[in-house]
Amino acid sequence: MDMHELTRELKVKNHSKIVMLVADGLGGLPLEPGGKTELETAKTPNLDELARRGISGGSIPVKPGITPGSGPGHLGLFGYDPLEYRIGRGALEATGIGFELTDRDVAIRGNFCTLDAAGNISDRRAGRIASDESAPLAIKLRAVKIPGIEVFVEPVKEHRFVVVLRGQGLGGDVHDTDPQATGVPPLKPKASNPASQKTADVAAEFIAQAQKLLADQKKANGLTLRGFSAKPALPTFEDVYGLKAAAVAVYPMYKGLARLVGMEIVGKAQSLSEQFDVLEKAWNDYDFFFLHFKYTDSTGEDGNFDSKVKRIEELDALIPRVTALDPTVLIVTGDHSTPSLLKSHSWHPVPTVLVSKVCRTDGCTKFGENEAIHGGLGQFEAKYLMPLALANADRLGKFGA
Amino acid sequence: MDMHELTRELKVKNHSKIVMLVADGLGGLPLEPGGKTELETAKTPNLDELARRGISGGSIPVKPGITPGSGPGHLGLFGYDPLEYRIGRGALEATGIGFELTDRDVAIRGNFCTLDAAGNISDRRAGRIASDESAPLAIKLRAVKIPGIEVFVEPVKEHRFVVVLRGQGLGGDVHDTDPQATGVPPLKPKASNPASQKTADVAAEFIAQAQKLLADQKKANGLTLRGFSAKPALPTFEDVYGLKAAAVAVYPMYKGLARLVGMEIVGKAQSLSEQFDVLEKAWNDYDFFFLHFKYTDSTGEDGNFDSKVKRIEELDALIPRVTALDPTVLIVTGDHSTPSLLKSHSWHPVPTVLVSKVCRTDGCTKFGENEAIHGGLGQFEAKYLMPLALANADRLGKFGA
């Protein structure tokens, strides 16, 4: 029996409000061993107040030592076991550019490549073609016509694009056509099960027509297809938690991830301050709010310790706007750590605080990695945060008599 | 491979003694955020001494955020994964009134209801009939005779009673006959699998005869049956741990739960002091002793903070009687928290201490929720307490070479 079977059985509706504020890549590392992390360096009087009023801990995104991408990182926070629910690469790429997948879709990552006269790949990334050169080519591929199939092509960055095939009976399990080598031709699309044979056939036809459309190009005269994937089958927040959920995000990827679990995308905020405007306006219409703050991650990815500190302080300064709404449960956490020292996502537990009137406070007085170790939530897998939120909002009945 | 497969393979017999003292609903909450819980308020010099000599932690009864009933709460402490082993409602109700189920039994919760002239339910609880009115009616139903089947009927409280059907080939999977609505007749008993068809037929015959016996009643002239369940198939303490186990409890529910895992019910204690008398007398006859103290839960359920504090102090005062027996392993824990602030069971981790000569002490000096956070057991699922007890009693061999 998994946690969703449990929460589905035990869920109770009431008028409580739950806010989950996700500072992407929040956790960090000190620049020198024994020093302070970005979060510990930042002046965060409002987050520290939450630590005093709440219960702290370290969220393990997937399992100890495992560094997640944005997909599994957010699925964990949303309470979907990231090892059980896998989002295919194509579906994640489509989600990341805001493409709304349907149950009849197969999403695929496309790469432009350079083919030599013999049809062998001479450059797998089409000479790292610039985005402004490649985008018109991706749009050109929309001319592909396949009977009974809708074809969508969307530019991404540089040599990358997304293809979505929409139609009846398209299974998502087709092998990559990228041979991961030069001097050989692209592979033929090959289904890994009978239910995906039609997809492989349609993909072969797409490639044949696309090659013709690209024949006059110098760099990008060929293509490979990777990460074939159907829309992931995720139960909704309403189904598993009984929550009407809103996502307030700026970037398409996080809107897309939220949409996959049945959240409604609310507002058109372009900054954290505007996200709080949206939150205030939508307050009466939803039970659950997911707010996503991107810049703690991007500054970490840039390796810019000081910028990450500033972004955390920017977040801190806006906390009074959410506490003023008096949510029943307020959570501040991250989908993973992004230490500026590493310039990348990492496996380190993410400092997390949960505030409610019945959370059992733990004596923590600051919000930070080291303080969180001593918090009452201990170290926990991210997937347990939603059941804890529901419990603190009095939205779970008793298990067994 | 589950923990029982492991312990069954590794178990070793010796002369050690393990005592598990369960203070029901032990964990609590402060009345004001940042204040002290019931346990932290209570003067507990003896429990604090155990914290100094032992290793502390927070026991998560089922999973984070999940509030258990008494059944799953105790199964966890006994080392039976409460998500794997489910005790049906009828079986738990029978257990709760001290009815000893056999493998040939199906236990059912009965409700008296009021039927109108058309046979439709006008009151699902028979006008909330008083226990002294309903008990004789339940006993009257013992007159039902079904060939090849033994029928037991036991009064519970108000409109509730328990029916146990005993015979060959009685599956436990029959749908409730309570339509959960008025203005409609009770449903017919319907088997959810072929192995339970006979049970459905027997239940239908029981209902037909019972209706006739109740025909002259004004309030309770009908009945519904719910929570059909066979005796849960739980392996015994002897099987999975190699322990000859005794239960020293006052209330039927806890004796019943202990009996389900193969413990022997010892003594007829009516108070905690008498339970310790029983413990002393039985000391040489068993390897494992489960002592259950009810009043930390009932005072919490009543919302009486001060009474819960007093009950904890009452428990503390008797601790020297168990330490005087010099058990190899002494555990003090609870099956769940029952904060008087919430007047109900809750999901909060339960302060737990395990004392043995080899437990690896952790610097804790008090027994309480906040101190336990910093204990060497950390936060752990209750189901791991029994393997830890066995290890500390040197009753588990090495896994692998």
mmCIF file of C-alpha atoms in Angstrom, chain A residues 1-3 6-7 9-10 53 55 356-363 373-378 380 384 387-388 390-394 396-401, chain B residues 27-30 33-34 37 62-72 82-83 86 89 92 337 341-342 345 347-351 369-370 373-374 379 381:
data_model
loop_
_atom_site.group_PDB
_atom_site.id
_atom_site.type_symbol
_atom_site.label_atom_id
_atom_site.label_comp_id
_atom_site.label_asym_id
_atom_site.label_seq_id
_atom_site.Cartn_x
_atom_site.Cartn_y
_atom_site.Cartn_z
ATOM 1 C CA MET A 1 0.000 0.000 0.000
ATOM 2 C CA ASP A 2 1.540 3.316 -1.055
ATOM 3 C CA MET A 3 1.056 6.724 0.544
ATOM 4 C CA LEU A 6 -3.543 5.907 2.274
ATOM 5 C CA THR A 7 -4.192 9.607 1.711
ATOM 6 C CA GLU A 9 -8.641 6.641 1.839
ATOM 7 C CA LEU A 10 -8.127 9.050 4.745
ATOM 8 C CA ARG A 53 7.130 29.093 15.079
ATOM 9 C CA ILE A 55 9.159 22.544 12.844
ATOM 10 C CA SER A 356 1.106 25.314 11.773
ATOM 11 C CA LYS A 357 -0.580 25.748 15.135
ATOM 12 C CA VAL A 358 -0.189 22.033 15.873
ATOM 13 C CA CYS A 359 3.214 21.298 14.346
ATOM 14 C CA ARG A 360 5.036 20.695 17.682
ATOM 15 C CA THR A 361 7.806 23.292 17.672
ATOM 16 C CA ASP A 362 11.349 22.113 18.177
ATOM 17 C CA GLY A 363 13.458 24.923 19.591
ATOM 18 C CA ILE A 373 19.600 18.976 11.432
ATOM 19 C CA HIS A 374 18.321 19.507 14.964
ATOM 20 C CA GLY A 375 14.736 20.091 13.887
ATOM 21 C CA GLY A 376 11.740 18.010 14.810
ATOM 22 C CA LEU A 377 11.170 16.754 11.268
ATOM 23 C CA GLY A 378 14.607 15.147 11.296
ATOM 24 C CA PHE A 380 12.803 12.806 5.797
ATOM 25 C CA TYR A 384 6.306 12.652 3.133
ATOM 26 C CA PRO A 387 1.040 13.835 4.187
ATOM 27 C CA LEU A 388 2.557 16.010 6.949
ATOM 28 C CA LEU A 390 -2.434 17.376 5.262
ATOM 29 C CA ALA A 391 -2.114 16.158 8.858
ATOM 30 C CA ASN A 392 -1.242 19.643 10.097
ATOM 31 C CA ALA A 393 -4.243 21.019 8.177
ATOM 32 C CA ASP A 394 -6.510 18.433 9.863
ATOM 33 C CA LEU A 396 -6.454 13.275 7.231
ATOM 34 C CA GLY A 397 -8.700 10.946 9.184
ATOM 35 C CA LYS A 398 -7.470 8.186 11.453
ATOM 36 C CA PHE A 399 -5.950 5.045 9.931
ATOM 37 C CA GLY A 400 -7.648 1.956 11.347
ATOM 38 C CA ALA A 401 -9.689 1.854 14.530
ATOM 39 C CA GLY B 27 3.106 11.983 22.964
ATOM 40 C CA GLY B 28 1.544 15.400 23.302
ATOM 41 C CA LEU B 29 1.645 19.057 22.378
ATOM 42 C CA PRO B 30 2.143 22.232 24.357
ATOM 43 C CA PRO B 33 3.370 27.118 20.776
ATOM 44 C CA GLY B 34 6.842 26.983 22.294
ATOM 45 C CA THR B 37 4.052 19.154 26.363
ATOM 46 C CA VAL B 62 2.827 4.271 10.634
ATOM 47 C CA LYS B 63 4.325 6.862 8.281
ATOM 48 C CA PRO B 64 4.883 10.622 8.638
ATOM 49 C CA GLY B 65 1.569 12.447 8.944
ATOM 50 C CA ILE B 66 -0.527 9.310 9.475
ATOM 51 C CA THR B 67 -2.607 9.134 12.665
ATOM 52 C CA PRO B 68 -3.234 5.526 13.703
ATOM 53 C CA GLY B 69 -6.045 3.882 15.592
ATOM 54 C CA SER B 70 -5.152 1.526 18.453
ATOM 55 C CA GLY B 71 -4.901 -1.465 16.113
ATOM 56 C CA PRO B 72 -2.249 -0.166 13.701
ATOM 57 C CA PRO B 82 0.602 -1.737 9.989
ATOM 58 C CA LEU B 83 0.206 -1.120 6.263
ATOM 59 C CA ARG B 86 -4.824 -4.813 8.379
ATOM 60 C CA ARG B 89 -13.327 -3.554 11.642
ATOM 61 C CA LEU B 92 -11.147 -5.298 15.893
ATOM 62 C CA SER B 337 0.419 10.646 20.441
ATOM 63 C CA LEU B 341 -4.835 20.102 22.831
ATOM 64 C CA LEU B 342 -6.345 18.005 20.005
ATOM 65 C CA HIS B 345 -4.958 10.583 18.454
ATOM 66 C CA TRP B 347 0.473 11.697 13.881
ATOM 67 C CA HIS B 348 3.230 13.275 15.999
ATOM 68 C CA PRO B 349 6.218 11.042 16.736
ATOM 69 C CA VAL B 350 6.083 9.344 20.130
ATOM 70 C CA PRO B 351 8.906 9.892 22.635
ATOM 71 C CA GLU B 369 9.337 15.140 22.943
ATOM 72 C CA ASN B 370 11.986 17.820 22.336
ATOM 73 C CA ILE B 373 14.581 14.715 18.758
ATOM 74 C CA HIS B 374 18.255 14.746 19.688
ATOM 75 C CA GLN B 379 13.066 9.302 14.162
ATOM 76 C CA GLU B 381 9.120 3.807 12.172
#
